Amino acid sequence: MNNQREILNNKVHKDLQSDRILGVIFEYMAKVSMENDLEKSLMILADLGKKLVVADRCSVWLYDTSKQTIWTVAAHGIEKVIIPQESGFVGHSIATGKIIIVEDAYLDERFNQEIDIETGYRTCSVLCIPFHNSNGTVIGAFQAINEMTAQGTFSEKDSEILGLAATYAGKSLESAILLKEIIETQKEMLETLGEIGESRSQETGNHVKRVALYSYLLAKLAGISEEKANLLRDASPMHDIGKVAIPDSILLKPGKLTVEEFEIMKQHTIIGYNIFKNSQRDLLRTAAIIAYEHHEKWDGTGYPNGLKGEAIHIFGRITAVADVFDALGSDRVYKKAWKIEQIVAYMSEQQGKFFDPILTQLFLNNLKLFIAIRDQHSDVDRRN
Ligand code: C2E
Ligand code: SIN
Ligand code: SIN
Ligand code: FE
Ligand code: FE
């Protein structure tokens, strides 16, 4: 009986023939394996799913454990769609690890109508298949919508075929997901490290965060690309990491440092540089440069190397402006915060001496933007 039905179906519908299925899967997997961009990989796999089960639409969803959401990219373009973890068929499929086959979505309470309402689309039949990473954890799901053959609903066979694709999808997405996670982890690590450096020197509250935001802003004002400006922002919290190795007796000294003490203090630039210098990663290499060069001065009187002018990396010159602007406006164990008028007077007086003249001008011309950041991320106890 089953056989008869299958023969009939194969006549009427344009289902993929069994012998073609593996070929199609391998062809797409080859494409995915050559793609480094996670979002583009999702699109390729969605395409594959659509073809395999003759669906009108297919999407590939990933589970983001840290944010407890599931997300995909919209079929045309790179717009990201994010929904709560347990929402809709996809959410259920990911939460339970079970395949879902539905004939009419609107008769099913698990259906999340929001996307239909937003897009004017009419979902009818649905097939959801979860896929796993190599540990067996569910990391995402295929969702095919509206079977296009005369049958109009997804069959067990569709589910087997898409299941086969899901086995490969899980494995091929795993490395792209890991790469993305590594990059996110690096960023978090740097921020945490920066905060540790900050708390050891008891620098108030949000110093590293503000320096990162000022640096990004100044980079953008200087016409630096978004990509490089992001790199600078993410690495700049590391500028003072070398202070973790400076003895408390110096770091926390309430008064002015002696010449000898300041010589030791200057080592924080070299220590920071040594922490990161051997890394091959862009982000950590950037951190090395910033740690090394943020106390160099335009006129060559800075430390540790007395570099001059454009011999100082642009990231170092930018961080110098950002760091001093923030340090002057903050209480330190050794000094009180300066008033904004004093700070601005000092910054313009140091234009072309301490600081790159062009960067100083950009800073002064856009002072309002910097002050807005300062106010938005002010330390709770600034006025105490
Ligand atoms: P920091 O407190 O983060 O200050 C960073 C930079 O901001 C300083 O680099 C300096 O260029 C500028 N700055 C901060 N406060 C003042 C100030 O009151 N007057 C002027 N003209 N500039 C200021 P610098 O001087 O190379 O110092 C590097 C680090 O050494 C400082 O980082 C701080 O941790 C420490 N430090 C410097 N001077 C003293 C001090 O007299 N006593 C103590 N305990 N630490 C100091
Ligand atoms: C659902 O599974 O219903 C949510 C996602 C979607 O509608 O495509
Ligand atoms: C459609 O809405 O496109 C038809 C319904 C179906 O094929 O399940
Ligand atoms: Fe420093
Ligand atoms: Fe600093």
Short mmCIF file of C-alpha atoms in Angstrom, two decimals, residues 43-344:
data_model
loop_
_atom_site.label_atom_id
_atom_site.label_comp_id
_atom_site.label_asym_id
_atom_site.label_seq_id
_atom_site.Cartn_x
_atom_site.Cartn_y
_atom_site.Cartn_z
CA MET A 43 21.52 31.36 3.36
CA ILE A 44 23.17 28.58 1.38
CA LEU A 45 21.76 25.94 3.69
CA ALA A 46 18.31 27.51 3.52
CA ASP A 47 18.54 27.27 -0.24
CA LEU A 48 19.48 23.64 0.04
CA GLY A 49 16.55 22.90 2.35
CA LYS A 50 14.12 24.58 0.02
CA LYS A 51 15.31 22.50 -2.90
CA LEU A 52 15.38 19.19 -1.05
CA VAL A 53 11.83 19.21 0.24
CA VAL A 54 10.28 21.42 -2.46
CA ALA A 55 9.22 24.11 -0.01
CA ASP A 56 8.18 27.65 -0.87
CA ARG A 57 10.47 28.96 1.86
CA CYS A 58 13.17 27.57 4.04
CA SER A 59 15.23 29.20 6.75
CA VAL A 60 18.05 28.03 8.97
CA TRP A 61 17.89 29.18 12.57
CA LEU A 62 20.66 29.21 15.14
CA TYR A 63 20.35 29.12 18.88
CA ASP A 64 22.29 31.85 20.69
CA THR A 65 22.80 30.43 24.18
CA SER A 66 24.20 33.61 25.69
CA LYS A 67 21.25 35.74 24.64
CA GLN A 68 18.67 32.94 24.85
CA THR A 69 17.29 33.78 21.46
CA ILE A 70 17.14 32.08 18.09
CA TRP A 71 18.07 33.99 15.00
CA THR A 72 18.35 33.79 11.24
CA VAL A 73 19.05 36.09 8.34
CA ALA A 74 16.16 37.21 6.18
CA ALA A 75 16.05 35.39 2.85
CA HIS A 76 16.97 38.42 0.75
CA GLY A 77 19.69 40.54 2.22
CA ILE A 78 21.55 40.34 5.47
CA GLU A 79 18.86 41.55 7.81
CA LYS A 80 18.91 39.58 11.02
CA VAL A 81 15.70 38.17 12.49
CA ILE A 82 15.74 37.42 16.20
CA ILE A 83 12.99 35.73 18.20
CA PRO A 84 12.78 34.51 21.79
CA GLN A 85 14.23 31.09 22.45
CA GLU A 86 10.95 29.19 22.79
CA SER A 87 8.95 31.01 20.19
CA GLY A 88 7.17 29.29 17.34
CA PHE A 89 7.82 25.92 15.76
CA VAL A 90 11.53 26.58 15.46
CA GLY A 91 11.78 27.41 19.13
CA HIS A 92 9.91 24.24 20.08
CA SER A 93 11.97 22.12 17.78
CA ILE A 94 15.21 23.51 19.21
CA ALA A 95 14.01 23.28 22.82
CA THR A 96 12.82 19.67 22.53
CA GLY A 97 15.25 18.42 19.87
CA LYS A 98 12.24 16.97 18.06
CA ILE A 99 11.14 17.12 14.45
CA ILE A 100 7.88 18.97 13.86
CA ILE A 101 5.57 18.33 10.91
CA VAL A 102 2.41 20.43 10.69
CA GLU A 103 -0.27 20.47 7.99
CA ASP A 104 -1.83 23.79 8.86
CA ALA A 105 0.13 26.14 11.07
CA TYR A 106 -2.95 28.14 12.05
CA LEU A 107 -4.51 25.13 13.72
CA ASP A 108 -1.46 24.69 15.93
CA GLU A 109 -0.97 26.62 19.14
CA ARG A 110 2.82 26.54 18.81
CA PHE A 111 2.63 28.74 15.73
CA ASN A 112 4.00 32.24 16.06
CA GLN A 113 1.92 34.34 13.67
CA GLU A 114 4.04 37.47 14.04
CA ILE A 115 6.16 36.99 10.96
CA ASP A 116 3.12 36.23 8.79
CA ILE A 117 1.38 39.32 10.11
CA GLU A 118 4.41 41.46 9.43
CA THR A 119 5.06 40.16 5.94
CA GLY A 120 1.56 39.31 4.72
CA TYR A 121 2.70 35.78 4.03
CA ARG A 122 0.40 32.82 4.65
CA THR A 123 2.11 29.89 6.33
CA CYS A 124 0.34 26.60 5.87
CA SER A 125 2.47 23.47 6.07
CA VAL A 126 5.62 23.46 8.18
CA LEU A 127 8.56 21.12 8.69
CA CYS A 128 11.12 21.80 11.42
CA ILE A 129 14.26 19.73 11.91
CA PRO A 130 16.76 20.45 14.67
CA PHE A 131 20.47 19.95 14.08
CA HIS A 132 23.29 19.18 16.47
CA ASN A 133 26.95 20.00 16.98
CA SER A 134 29.52 17.26 17.46
CA ASN A 135 28.72 17.08 21.19
CA GLY A 136 25.13 16.25 20.34
CA THR A 137 23.81 19.59 21.59
CA VAL A 138 21.03 21.17 19.54
CA ILE A 139 22.44 24.32 17.97
CA GLY A 140 19.77 25.23 15.46
CA ALA A 141 17.06 24.06 13.10
CA PHE A 142 15.85 24.01 9.55
CA GLN A 143 12.37 25.36 9.02
CA ALA A 144 10.66 24.65 5.71
CA ILE A 145 7.35 26.33 4.99
CA ASN A 146 4.63 25.43 2.49
CA GLU A 147 5.24 22.27 0.59
CA MET A 148 4.81 23.16 -3.08
CA THR A 149 3.86 19.88 -4.67
CA ALA A 150 0.26 18.82 -5.14
CA GLN A 151 0.47 16.91 -1.88
CA GLY A 152 0.74 20.25 -0.04
CA THR A 153 2.16 18.78 3.17
CA PHE A 154 5.55 17.53 4.22
CA SER A 155 5.99 13.77 4.40
CA GLU A 156 8.10 11.44 6.50
CA LYS A 157 10.36 11.20 3.50
CA ASP A 158 10.82 14.99 3.41
CA SER A 159 11.72 14.84 7.05
CA GLU A 160 14.30 12.11 6.43
CA ILE A 161 15.88 14.03 3.56
CA LEU A 162 16.05 17.31 5.45
CA GLY A 163 17.29 15.37 8.49
CA LEU A 164 20.17 14.11 6.41
CA ALA A 165 21.03 17.66 5.36
CA ALA A 166 20.73 18.76 8.99
CA THR A 167 23.36 16.21 10.00
CA TYR A 168 25.83 17.91 7.70
CA ALA A 169 24.61 21.43 8.43
CA GLY A 170 25.30 21.03 12.15
CA LYS A 171 28.87 19.97 11.50
CA SER A 172 29.65 22.56 8.87
CA LEU A 173 28.19 25.44 10.88
CA GLU A 174 29.97 24.43 14.03
CA SER A 175 33.34 25.88 13.06
CA ALA A 176 31.83 29.13 11.82
CA ILE A 177 29.89 29.48 15.08
CA LEU A 178 33.01 28.73 17.09
CA LEU A 179 34.98 31.36 15.21
CA LYS A 180 32.31 33.93 15.93
CA GLU A 181 32.30 32.91 19.58
CA ILE A 182 36.07 33.15 19.82
CA ILE A 183 35.96 36.71 18.52
CA GLU A 184 33.20 37.62 20.98
CA THR A 185 35.12 35.93 23.80
CA GLN A 186 38.27 37.84 22.95
CA LYS A 187 36.40 41.11 23.18
CA GLU A 188 34.91 40.20 26.54
CA MET A 189 38.26 39.01 27.82
CA LEU A 190 39.94 42.26 26.90
CA GLU A 191 37.24 44.29 28.57
CA THR A 192 37.50 42.19 31.72
CA LEU A 193 41.29 42.42 31.74
CA GLY A 194 41.03 46.17 31.28
CA GLU A 195 38.71 46.38 34.25
CA ILE A 196 41.13 44.39 36.37
CA GLY A 197 43.94 46.78 35.47
CA GLU A 198 41.64 49.64 36.27
CA SER A 199 40.52 48.32 39.64
CA ARG A 200 44.10 47.63 40.76
CA SER A 201 45.04 51.24 40.22
CA GLN A 202 41.67 52.20 41.73
CA GLU A 203 40.89 54.32 38.74
CA THR A 204 37.33 55.38 39.04
CA GLY A 205 34.52 53.39 37.45
CA ASN A 206 34.23 53.62 33.72
CA HIS A 207 37.68 54.91 32.71
CA VAL A 208 38.52 52.14 30.24
CA LYS A 209 35.03 52.17 28.76
CA ARG A 210 35.17 55.92 28.16
CA VAL A 211 38.64 55.79 26.68
CA ALA A 212 37.36 53.11 24.28
CA LEU A 213 34.40 55.27 23.22
CA TYR A 214 36.47 58.47 22.83
CA SER A 215 39.03 56.56 20.80
CA TYR A 216 36.37 55.17 18.49
CA LEU A 217 34.80 58.59 18.03
CA LEU A 218 38.10 60.29 17.34
CA ALA A 219 39.05 57.54 14.87
CA LYS A 220 35.79 58.04 12.98
CA LEU A 221 36.28 61.83 12.97
CA ALA A 222 39.75 61.25 11.55
CA GLY A 223 38.26 59.28 8.67
CA ILE A 224 39.48 55.86 9.78
CA SER A 225 37.45 52.91 8.46
CA GLU A 226 34.67 51.39 10.53
CA GLU A 227 36.59 48.14 10.75
CA LYS A 228 39.77 49.77 12.09
CA ALA A 229 37.81 52.04 14.42
CA ASN A 230 36.09 48.98 15.86
CA LEU A 231 39.44 47.30 16.36
CA LEU A 232 40.74 50.35 18.18
CA ARG A 233 37.64 50.53 20.37
CA ASP A 234 37.85 46.87 21.32
CA ALA A 235 41.59 46.93 22.03
CA SER A 236 41.94 50.28 23.79
CA PRO A 237 40.66 49.03 27.19
CA MET A 238 44.07 47.30 27.32
CA HIS A 239 46.14 50.48 27.19
CA ASP A 240 47.03 50.40 30.91
CA ILE A 241 47.01 46.62 31.45
CA GLY A 242 50.73 46.77 32.28
CA LYS A 243 49.80 48.57 35.51
CA VAL A 244 48.87 45.19 37.00
CA ALA A 245 52.61 44.58 37.40
CA ILE A 246 53.38 47.91 39.10
CA PRO A 247 53.79 47.67 42.91
CA ASP A 248 50.95 49.07 44.99
CA SER A 249 53.37 51.35 46.83
CA ILE A 250 53.81 53.26 43.59
CA LEU A 251 50.47 52.70 41.90
CA LEU A 252 48.45 53.72 44.93
CA LYS A 253 50.75 56.41 46.28
CA PRO A 254 48.52 59.30 47.27
CA GLY A 255 51.13 61.92 46.43
CA LYS A 256 53.50 62.81 43.66
CA LEU A 257 55.88 60.10 42.44
CA THR A 258 59.63 60.48 42.82
CA VAL A 259 61.75 60.35 39.68
CA GLU A 260 62.71 56.72 40.45
CA GLU A 261 59.11 55.74 41.08
CA PHE A 262 58.00 57.32 37.83
CA GLU A 263 60.69 55.38 35.97
CA ILE A 264 59.12 52.18 37.27
CA MET A 265 55.67 53.48 36.45
CA LYS A 266 56.71 54.06 32.83
CA GLN A 267 57.33 50.33 32.55
CA HIS A 268 53.57 49.74 32.32
CA THR A 269 53.78 50.52 28.59
CA ILE A 270 56.46 47.89 27.95
CA ILE A 271 54.82 45.32 30.20
CA GLY A 272 51.53 45.74 28.34
CA TYR A 273 53.30 45.45 25.01
CA ASN A 274 55.05 42.25 26.09
CA ILE A 275 51.76 40.65 27.08
CA PHE A 276 50.35 40.90 23.56
CA LYS A 277 53.25 41.31 21.18
CA ASN A 278 53.55 37.67 20.12
CA SER A 279 49.91 37.23 19.21
CA GLN A 280 48.91 36.70 15.61
CA ARG A 281 45.40 38.02 16.23
CA ASP A 282 44.52 41.47 14.92
CA LEU A 283 42.80 42.47 18.11
CA LEU A 284 45.67 41.52 20.40
CA ARG A 285 48.28 43.01 18.08
CA THR A 286 46.32 46.25 18.19
CA ALA A 287 46.25 46.03 21.99
CA ALA A 288 50.05 45.63 21.95
CA ILE A 289 50.50 48.80 19.88
CA ILE A 290 48.18 50.83 22.07
CA ALA A 291 49.77 49.67 25.33
CA TYR A 292 53.20 50.47 23.92
CA GLU A 293 52.57 53.86 22.36
CA HIS A 294 49.84 55.63 24.34
CA HIS A 295 52.37 57.73 26.27
CA GLU A 296 54.46 58.75 23.28
CA LYS A 297 54.20 62.46 22.51
CA TRP A 298 53.99 64.20 19.14
CA ASP A 299 57.09 66.31 19.88
CA GLY A 300 59.16 63.25 20.79
CA THR A 301 59.31 63.85 24.57
CA GLY A 302 57.12 60.89 25.53
CA TYR A 303 57.96 57.34 26.61
CA PRO A 304 59.07 54.56 26.38
CA ASN A 305 60.80 55.21 23.04
CA GLY A 306 60.55 58.97 22.50
CA LEU A 307 58.90 58.44 19.12
CA LYS A 308 58.02 61.56 17.20
CA GLY A 309 55.14 62.64 14.94
CA GLU A 310 53.79 60.08 12.55
CA ALA A 311 56.35 57.55 13.73
CA ILE A 312 53.83 57.06 16.53
CA HIS A 313 51.10 54.71 15.35
CA ILE A 314 47.82 56.54 14.70
CA PHE A 315 46.16 54.28 17.33
CA GLY A 316 48.72 55.44 19.90
CA ARG A 317 48.16 59.10 19.01
CA ILE A 318 44.39 58.69 19.26
CA THR A 319 44.51 56.83 22.58
CA ALA A 320 46.83 59.51 24.02
CA VAL A 321 44.20 62.19 23.45
CA ALA A 322 41.42 59.97 24.78
CA ASP A 323 43.40 58.80 27.84
CA VAL A 324 44.61 62.20 28.97
CA PHE A 325 41.24 63.85 28.40
CA ASP A 326 39.70 61.22 30.64
CA ALA A 327 42.50 61.09 33.24
CA LEU A 328 42.39 64.85 33.76
CA GLY A 329 38.63 64.78 34.29
CA SER A 330 38.80 61.95 36.82
CA ASP A 331 39.82 61.73 40.46
CA ARG A 332 43.00 59.73 41.01
CA VAL A 333 44.68 58.66 44.23
CA TYR A 334 47.24 61.35 43.49
CA LYS A 335 45.01 64.19 42.24
CA LYS A 336 41.52 65.63 42.05
CA ALA A 337 39.52 65.85 38.81
CA TRP A 338 40.07 69.01 36.84
CA LYS A 339 37.25 71.30 35.70
CA ILE A 340 36.30 71.04 32.06
CA GLU A 341 37.61 74.55 31.24
CA GLN A 342 41.04 73.61 32.63
CA ILE A 343 41.03 70.39 30.67
CA VAL A 344 40.16 72.09 27.39
#
